[in-house]
């Protein structure tokens, strides 16, 4: 493995984690030059890492306007919530290995959500399904981070879902996942309006 490729892979992982953590909000521009300075490297591995994320749908390439975290439309966000719900319900139907017990998000609802949904998908041992859930999880992570204040009792909601998962109560878990996504679909117009407002303040 070349030095540039190795550096690019490292940068890819670091930027991906930054996107998951909400460091970059939907609509925010990502400056390759600033990343090169931050990570003390040249532009080549930075651009390689960023365009790998473009290929995964986690960053948008706006040509002359540069690279941005995707800012979903109402239709796009509704579809993404619906897609995640369908994937998780399918995973519940497939079932699989005993539940993981390494969900360590604590009070961080965004981290807890990512870990729980990933665990449900991973338990199926269905690699394509797990990959699809991870991609949807990653695309939703910046949205989850930005909209935290819009949903009351989100932490309690996740704790209840996690407990149903630990007990392997699939009928109740499926009902809980449907309710979880229904709440968010109803809030899509408010979420998108809030994200646009955040984006406008960043510009």
XYZ file of N, CA and C in Angstrom:
609
model
N 0.848 -1.192 0.000
C 0.000 0.000 0.000
C 0.883 1.242 0.000
N 0.628 2.207 -0.923
C 1.435 3.406 -1.006
C 1.156 4.319 0.183
N 2.083 5.248 0.401
C 1.920 6.199 1.498
C 0.675 7.057 1.270
N 0.467 7.505 0.014
C -0.688 8.349 -0.300
C -1.989 7.600 -0.063
N -2.021 6.319 -0.508
C -3.238 5.520 -0.328
C -3.511 5.302 1.156
N -2.467 5.024 1.907
C -2.618 4.808 3.343
C -3.131 6.070 4.022
N -2.573 7.226 3.647
C -3.006 8.495 4.224
C -4.444 8.800 3.832
N -4.792 8.491 2.588
C -6.151 8.724 2.116
C -7.155 7.882 2.893
N -6.804 6.630 3.155
C -7.690 5.743 3.918
C -7.873 6.259 5.334
N -6.799 6.727 5.939
C -6.867 7.278 7.291
C -7.756 8.525 7.313
N -7.570 9.399 6.333
C -8.375 10.612 6.250
C -9.850 10.278 6.013
N -10.101 9.298 5.165
C -11.475 8.863 4.890
C -12.169 8.466 6.189
N -11.481 7.675 7.007
C -12.077 7.223 8.270
C -12.309 8.393 9.220
N -11.363 9.320 9.264
C -11.493 10.443 10.188
C -12.627 11.387 9.771
N -12.726 11.674 8.476
C -13.790 12.560 8.004
C -15.141 11.873 8.144
N -15.182 10.572 7.894
C -16.431 9.817 8.051
C -16.905 9.871 9.501
N -15.982 9.703 10.443
C -16.341 9.800 11.860
C -16.809 11.217 12.199
N -16.177 12.220 11.588
C -16.578 13.610 11.830
C -17.996 13.857 11.324
N -18.337 13.277 10.186
C -19.697 13.401 9.653
C -20.698 12.717 10.582
N -20.336 11.535 11.074
C -21.213 10.796 11.986
C -21.436 11.563 13.284
N -20.405 12.249 13.754
C -20.486 12.941 15.043
C -21.226 14.265 14.948
N -21.494 14.712 13.720
C -22.193 15.980 13.558
C -21.278 17.183 13.518
N -19.986 16.967 13.351
C -19.062 18.102 13.235
C -19.437 18.974 12.037
N -19.873 18.325 10.965
C -20.338 19.047 9.782
C -21.851 18.888 9.686
N -22.546 19.992 9.552
C -23.999 19.955 9.471
C -24.459 19.872 8.018
N -25.681 19.369 7.790
C -26.203 19.309 6.421
C -26.161 20.680 5.752
N -25.639 20.706 4.534
C -25.501 21.950 3.788
C -24.166 22.635 3.975
N -23.375 22.212 4.950
C -22.099 22.865 5.226
C -21.052 22.494 4.185
N -20.245 23.483 3.780
C -19.173 23.237 2.815
C -17.980 22.612 3.518
N -17.337 21.687 2.852
C -16.124 21.047 3.364
C -14.957 21.497 2.495
N -14.008 22.155 3.094
C -12.879 22.743 2.368
C -11.697 21.781 2.369
N -11.336 21.199 1.205
C -10.199 20.266 1.151
C -8.896 20.913 1.615
N -8.716 22.203 1.304
C -7.488 22.883 1.700
C -7.347 22.970 3.211
N -8.442 23.260 3.889
C -8.399 23.342 5.346
C -8.145 21.973 5.967
N -8.707 20.926 5.360
C -8.453 19.577 5.859
C -6.991 19.195 5.668
N -6.415 19.599 4.533
C -5.006 19.295 4.278
C -4.120 19.945 5.345
N -4.454 21.183 5.704
C -3.693 21.876 6.753
C -3.912 21.189 8.097
N -5.173 20.872 8.397
C -5.506 20.254 9.682
C -4.776 18.936 9.880
N -4.689 18.137 8.817
C -4.076 16.816 8.928
C -2.625 16.795 8.430
N -2.096 17.995 8.140
C -0.696 18.130 7.756
C -0.326 17.193 6.608
N -1.085 17.321 5.529
C -0.844 16.471 4.371
C -1.079 17.265 3.099
N -0.846 16.640 1.966
C -1.059 17.317 0.685
C -2.521 17.195 0.266
N -2.867 17.880 -0.812
C -4.250 17.888 -1.291
C -4.666 16.543 -1.880
N -3.699 15.772 -2.404
C -4.052 14.535 -3.114
C -4.768 13.512 -2.240
N -4.238 13.110 -1.075
C -4.970 12.139 -0.249
C -6.277 12.700 0.304
N -6.324 14.014 0.528
C -7.562 14.624 1.023
C -8.656 14.485 -0.023
N -8.346 14.853 -1.248
C -9.357 14.770 -2.309
C -9.753 13.315 -2.583
N -8.806 12.406 -2.513
C -9.116 10.991 -2.700
C -10.109 10.513 -1.637
N -9.860 10.917 -0.387
C -10.760 10.530 0.716
C -12.134 11.145 0.532
N -12.184 12.427 0.177
C -13.463 13.112 0.042
C -14.287 12.544 -1.110
N -13.632 12.223 -2.220
C -14.397 11.688 -3.351
C -14.831 10.243 -3.112
N -14.158 9.554 -2.231
C -14.662 8.244 -1.797
C -15.977 8.434 -1.035
N -16.051 9.478 -0.218
C -17.270 9.791 0.520
C -18.362 10.312 -0.410
N -17.974 11.006 -1.473
C -18.939 11.413 -2.496
C -19.590 10.173 -3.116
N -18.754 9.171 -3.406
C -19.264 7.936 -3.992
C -20.234 7.200 -3.086
N -20.093 7.404 -1.771
C -20.981 6.751 -0.808
C -22.203 7.601 -0.482
N -22.309 8.772 -1.092
C -23.460 9.626 -0.864
C -23.402 10.443 0.410
N -22.237 10.459 1.078
C -22.112 11.193 2.337
C -21.673 12.636 2.123
N -21.161 12.935 0.929
C -20.780 14.291 0.547
C -21.286 14.528 -0.872
N -21.746 15.744 -1.145
C -22.178 16.128 -2.488
C -21.103 16.976 -3.155
N -20.900 16.733 -4.448
C -19.967 17.535 -5.229
C -20.774 18.546 -6.041
N -20.680 19.828 -5.670
C -21.417 20.887 -6.347
C -20.544 21.600 -7.373
N -19.584 20.892 -7.920
C -18.691 21.436 -8.954
C -18.054 22.743 -8.487
N -18.381 23.858 -9.142
C -17.727 25.130 -8.814
C -17.993 25.582 -7.386
N -19.102 25.139 -6.809
C -19.430 25.528 -5.432
C -18.783 24.616 -4.400
N -18.054 23.613 -4.847
C -17.299 22.773 -3.930
C -18.071 21.603 -3.351
N -17.512 21.039 -2.301
C -18.056 19.845 -1.659
C -18.862 20.243 -0.424
N -20.029 19.631 -0.276
C -20.921 19.959 0.828
C -21.507 18.692 1.435
N -21.843 18.769 2.722
C -22.648 17.717 3.342
C -24.037 17.808 2.716
N -24.621 16.684 2.274
C -25.924 16.747 1.601
C -26.991 17.439 2.449
N -27.757 18.307 1.808
C -28.906 18.946 2.432
C -30.143 18.353 1.768
N -30.822 17.476 2.487
C -31.926 16.721 1.914
C -33.168 17.586 1.738
N -33.924 17.316 0.681
C -35.240 17.918 0.508
C -36.237 17.184 1.405
N -37.451 17.699 1.489
C -38.476 17.017 2.274
C -38.734 15.619 1.724
N -38.837 15.516 0.401
C -39.068 14.203 -0.215
C -37.887 13.278 0.053
N -36.677 13.803 -0.091
C -35.487 12.986 0.111
C -35.349 12.493 1.536
N -35.624 13.361 2.511
C -35.511 12.960 3.914
C -36.608 11.963 4.278
N -37.823 12.201 3.800
C -38.920 11.262 4.059
C -38.573 9.892 3.496
N -38.037 9.863 2.277
C -37.657 8.591 1.646
C -36.549 7.896 2.431
N -35.606 8.676 2.962
C -34.494 8.082 3.702
C -34.985 7.477 5.020
N -35.881 8.169 5.709
C -36.473 7.595 6.919
C -37.240 6.314 6.577
N -37.991 6.360 5.482
C -38.780 5.196 5.084
C -37.872 4.019 4.734
N -36.769 4.299 4.056
C -35.812 3.261 3.669
C -35.186 2.619 4.898
N -34.767 3.453 5.855
C -34.190 2.916 7.083
C -35.205 2.050 7.831
N -36.434 2.517 7.912
C -37.470 1.739 8.604
C -37.653 0.375 7.944
N -37.754 0.355 6.636
C -37.962 -0.914 5.912
C -36.779 -1.865 6.123
N -35.570 -1.323 6.090
C -34.392 -2.163 6.300
C -34.393 -2.783 7.691
N -34.725 -1.979 8.700
C -34.707 -2.487 10.074
C -35.810 -3.503 10.312
N -36.986 -3.280 9.738
C -38.070 -4.253 9.881
C -37.695 -5.569 9.198
N -37.029 -5.473 8.065
C -36.555 -6.671 7.393
C -35.536 -7.411 8.262
N -34.639 -6.647 8.891
C -33.635 -7.253 9.766
C -34.303 -7.957 10.941
N -35.345 -7.339 11.508
C -36.071 -7.976 12.612
C -36.716 -9.285 12.157
N -37.227 -9.314 10.937
C -37.856 -10.534 10.418
C -36.829 -11.649 10.202
N -35.630 -11.251 9.774
C -34.577 -12.247 9.527
C -34.040 -12.790 10.849
N -33.881 -11.882 11.839
C -33.322 -12.317 13.126
C -31.861 -12.703 12.981
N -31.376 -13.572 13.859
C -29.988 -14.018 13.739
C -29.340 -14.259 15.075
N -28.059 -13.924 15.122
C -27.263 -14.200 16.308
C -27.796 -13.448 17.528
N -27.390 -13.867 18.733
C -27.803 -13.142 19.945
C -27.417 -11.675 19.861
N -28.164 -10.849 20.549
C -27.964 -9.399 20.497
C -26.582 -9.005 21.001
N -25.999 -7.989 20.350
C -24.774 -7.381 20.860
C -25.099 -6.605 22.112
N -24.130 -6.492 22.996
C -24.344 -5.707 24.207
C -23.308 -4.604 24.343
N -22.818 -4.118 23.183
C -21.775 -3.093 23.224
C -22.304 -1.741 22.755
N -23.577 -1.463 23.007
C -24.142 -0.166 22.676
C -23.752 0.789 23.795
N -22.822 1.675 23.495
C -22.152 2.447 24.550
C -22.356 3.946 24.392
N -23.444 4.346 23.769
C -23.656 5.764 23.503
C -23.898 6.610 24.727
N -24.275 5.976 25.851
C -24.547 6.746 27.055
C -25.724 7.685 26.852
N -25.484 8.987 27.074
C -26.531 9.983 26.872
C -26.515 10.573 25.465
N -25.626 10.109 24.624
C -25.525 10.613 23.256
C -26.531 9.865 22.378
N -27.682 10.479 22.139
C -28.759 9.811 21.403
C -28.337 9.471 19.978
N -27.570 10.354 19.355
C -27.145 10.112 17.975
C -26.258 8.867 17.903
N -25.312 8.762 18.813
C -24.418 7.602 18.841
C -25.184 6.334 19.189
N -26.087 6.434 20.166
C -26.904 5.279 20.549
C -27.735 4.774 19.368
N -28.329 5.714 18.634
C -29.167 5.347 17.497
C -28.352 4.602 16.457
N -27.187 5.156 16.124
C -26.332 4.518 15.115
C -25.961 3.102 15.560
N -25.547 2.957 16.802
C -25.092 1.657 17.294
C -26.233 0.643 17.353
N -27.409 1.073 17.819
C -28.534 0.142 17.923
C -28.968 -0.345 16.547
N -29.148 0.567 15.614
C -29.593 0.169 14.281
C -28.546 -0.711 13.597
N -27.271 -0.388 13.836
C -26.198 -1.208 13.269
C -26.211 -2.615 13.866
N -26.445 -2.713 15.170
C -26.477 -4.015 15.830
C -27.628 -4.877 15.314
N -28.788 -4.255 15.115
C -29.951 -4.997 14.608
C -29.643 -5.567 13.232
N -28.991 -4.769 12.384
C -28.663 -5.227 11.034
C -27.548 -6.268 11.043
N -26.536 -6.036 11.887
C -25.392 -6.960 11.929
C -25.815 -8.349 12.384
N -26.800 -8.429 13.271
C -27.227 -9.723 13.809
C -27.785 -10.648 12.735
N -28.216 -10.087 11.605
C -28.778 -10.935 10.549
C -27.699 -11.734 9.818
N -26.437 -11.309 9.940
C -25.327 -11.892 9.184
C -25.552 -11.751 7.676
N -26.416 -10.812 7.300
C -26.705 -10.539 5.890
C -25.890 -9.310 5.503
N -24.795 -9.528 4.805
C -23.828 -8.454 4.578
C -24.410 -7.297 3.769
N -25.226 -7.604 2.760
C -25.796 -6.536 1.939
C -26.765 -5.680 2.743
N -27.563 -6.326 3.584
C -28.495 -5.593 4.427
C -27.741 -4.743 5.446
N -26.725 -5.315 6.045
C -25.920 -4.573 7.025
C -25.263 -3.365 6.361
N -24.747 -3.551 5.173
C -24.100 -2.434 4.454
C -25.113 -1.331 4.150
N -26.322 -1.715 3.746
C -27.359 -0.726 3.432
C -27.761 0.065 4.670
N -27.876 -0.612 5.817
C -28.219 0.084 7.062
C -27.095 1.030 7.458
N -25.856 0.600 7.296
C -24.731 1.483 7.638
C -24.725 2.732 6.766
N -25.007 2.568 5.487
C -25.024 3.727 4.593
C -26.147 4.688 4.973
N -27.325 4.140 5.260
C -28.444 4.991 5.671
C -28.152 5.640 7.024
N -27.563 4.881 7.938
C -27.170 5.402 9.245
C -26.225 6.590 9.091
N -25.225 6.435 8.232
C -24.243 7.498 8.035
C -24.881 8.741 7.408
N -25.803 8.540 6.489
C -26.458 9.683 5.843
C -27.380 10.421 6.812
N -27.955 9.679 7.749
C -28.876 10.294 8.702
C -28.162 10.909 9.910
N -26.932 10.497 10.175
C -26.244 10.955 11.385
C -26.163 12.480 11.491
N -25.750 13.215 10.441
C -25.710 14.679 10.571
C -27.087 15.279 10.808
N -28.123 14.674 10.213
C -29.490 15.150 10.414
C -29.895 14.927 11.867
N -29.604 13.749 12.401
C -29.941 13.454 13.797
C -29.259 14.437 14.742
N -28.019 14.747 14.454
C -27.272 15.653 15.327
C -27.879 17.062 15.278
N -28.267 17.493 14.090
C -28.768 18.859 13.922
C -30.163 19.056 14.508
N -30.993 17.996 14.510
C -32.400 18.153 14.906
C -32.666 17.713 16.348
N -31.645 17.515 17.144
C -31.827 16.939 18.478
C -32.913 17.632 19.299
N -32.997 18.953 19.214
C -33.946 19.667 20.058
C -35.396 19.548 19.635
N -35.648 18.990 18.457
C -37.011 18.932 17.948
C -37.833 17.788 18.538
N -37.194 16.749 19.019
C -37.918 15.556 19.464
C -37.757 15.378 20.967
N -38.868 15.459 21.663
C -38.844 15.288 23.109
C -38.713 13.812 23.475
N -38.078 13.570 24.586
C -37.945 12.218 25.138
C -37.246 11.249 24.168
N -36.344 11.788 23.340
C -35.644 10.940 22.372
C -34.769 9.901 23.074
N -34.131 10.307 24.178
C -33.264 9.364 24.886
C -34.079 8.218 25.478
N -35.198 8.538 26.096
C -36.046 7.493 26.664
C -36.563 6.555 25.571
N -36.873 7.127 24.420
C -37.337 6.325 23.287
C -36.280 5.313 22.860
N -35.023 5.755 22.792
C -33.937 4.863 22.391
C -33.664 3.803 23.441
N -33.723 4.186 24.710
C -33.508 3.219 25.786
C -34.552 2.111 25.717
N -35.805 2.482 25.444
C -36.875 1.482 25.338
C -36.642 0.550 24.150
N -36.247 1.124 23.012
C -35.963 0.286 21.838
C -34.793 -0.652 22.107
N -33.768 -0.120 22.764
C -32.607 -0.950 23.068
C -32.985 -2.103 23.996
N -33.855 -1.844 24.970
C -34.276 -2.896 25.889
C -35.079 -3.976 25.160
N -35.934 -3.564 24.243
C -36.684 -4.539 23.444
C -35.738 -5.393 22.604
N -34.691 -4.749 22.094
C -33.695 -5.470 21.300
C -32.932 -6.463 22.165
N -32.526 -6.046 23.338
C -31.789 -6.941 24.239
C -32.637 -8.150 24.629
N -33.939 -7.931 24.802
C -34.833 -9.023 25.186
C -35.283 -9.851 23.987
N -34.895 -9.403 22.804
C -35.269 -10.074 21.549
C -36.790 -10.149 21.397
N -37.473 -9.111 21.833
C -38.922 -9.025 21.679
C -39.204 -8.385 20.321
N -39.129 -9.185 19.277
C -39.199 -8.649 17.921
C -40.543 -8.005 17.580
N -41.687 -8.579 17.959
C -42.952 -7.894 17.640
C -43.020 -6.494 18.247
N -42.624 -6.375 19.524
C -42.656 -5.063 20.174
C -41.594 -4.137 19.582
N -40.429 -4.682 19.233
C -39.369 -3.871 18.632
C -39.825 -3.322 17.280
N -40.461 -4.155 16.474
C -40.949 -3.695 15.168
C -41.985 -2.590 15.339
N -42.869 -2.743 16.319
C -43.865 -1.700 16.582
C -43.169 -0.413 17.032
N -42.148 -0.549 17.872
C -41.405 0.610 18.329
C -40.665 1.312 17.207
N -40.088 0.540 16.294
C -39.373 1.128 15.159
C -40.335 1.850 14.218
N -41.524 1.285 14.042
C -42.524 1.964 13.203
C -42.915 3.304 13.835
N -43.141 3.290 15.154
C -43.528 4.523 15.846
C -42.391 5.549 15.802
N -41.146 5.076 15.985
C -39.963 5.943 15.941
C -39.904 6.685 14.601
N -40.055 5.946 13.515
C -39.930 6.571 12.201
C -41.167 7.393 11.842
N -42.333 6.995 12.326
C -43.543 7.782 12.060
C -43.422 9.173 12.669
N -42.878 9.252 13.879
C -42.690 10.558 14.533
C -41.789 11.449 13.698
N -40.738 10.895 13.176
C -39.779 11.693 12.414
C -40.310 12.065 11.029
N -41.057 11.183 10.411
C -41.652 11.520 9.113
C -42.618 12.693 9.256
N -43.362 12.732 10.362
C -44.288 13.833 10.587
C -43.551 15.156 10.750
N -42.323 15.100 11.248
C -41.538 16.305 11.507
C -40.652 16.717 10.330
N -40.710 15.977 9.225
C -39.811 16.246 8.099
C -39.846 17.706 7.652
N -41.017 18.338 7.450
C -40.991 19.751 7.023
C -40.259 20.654 8.007
N -40.469 20.442 9.305
C -39.788 21.261 10.318
C -38.291 20.975 10.341
N -37.922 19.703 10.180
C -36.501 19.339 10.189
C -35.785 19.993 9.019
N -36.374 19.887 7.821
C -35.735 20.456 6.627
C -35.645 21.977 6.746
N -36.700 22.622 7.249
C -36.668 24.075 7.421
C -35.557 24.483 8.388
N -35.399 23.709 9.456
C -34.353 24.002 10.431
C -32.967 23.817 9.818
N -32.798 22.748 9.022
C -31.513 22.491 8.384
C -31.152 23.590 7.388
N -32.145 24.055 6.638
C -31.903 25.151 5.684
C -31.489 26.406 6.433
N -32.142 26.655 7.568
C -31.793 27.823 8.374
C -30.363 27.711 8.884
N -29.976 26.510 9.361
C -28.588 26.291 9.780
C -27.620 26.562 8.626
N -27.965 26.029 7.448
C -27.099 26.202 6.279
C -26.930 27.685 5.938
N -28.032 28.440 5.988
C -27.976 29.861 5.639
C -27.106 30.634 6.621
N -27.104 30.222 7.891
C -26.278 30.901 8.879
C -24.790 30.574 8.707
N -24.510 29.438 8.059
C -23.123 29.047 7.837
C -22.505 29.799 6.661
N -23.365 30.310 5.785
C -22.857 30.936 4.562
C -22.519 32.406 4.791
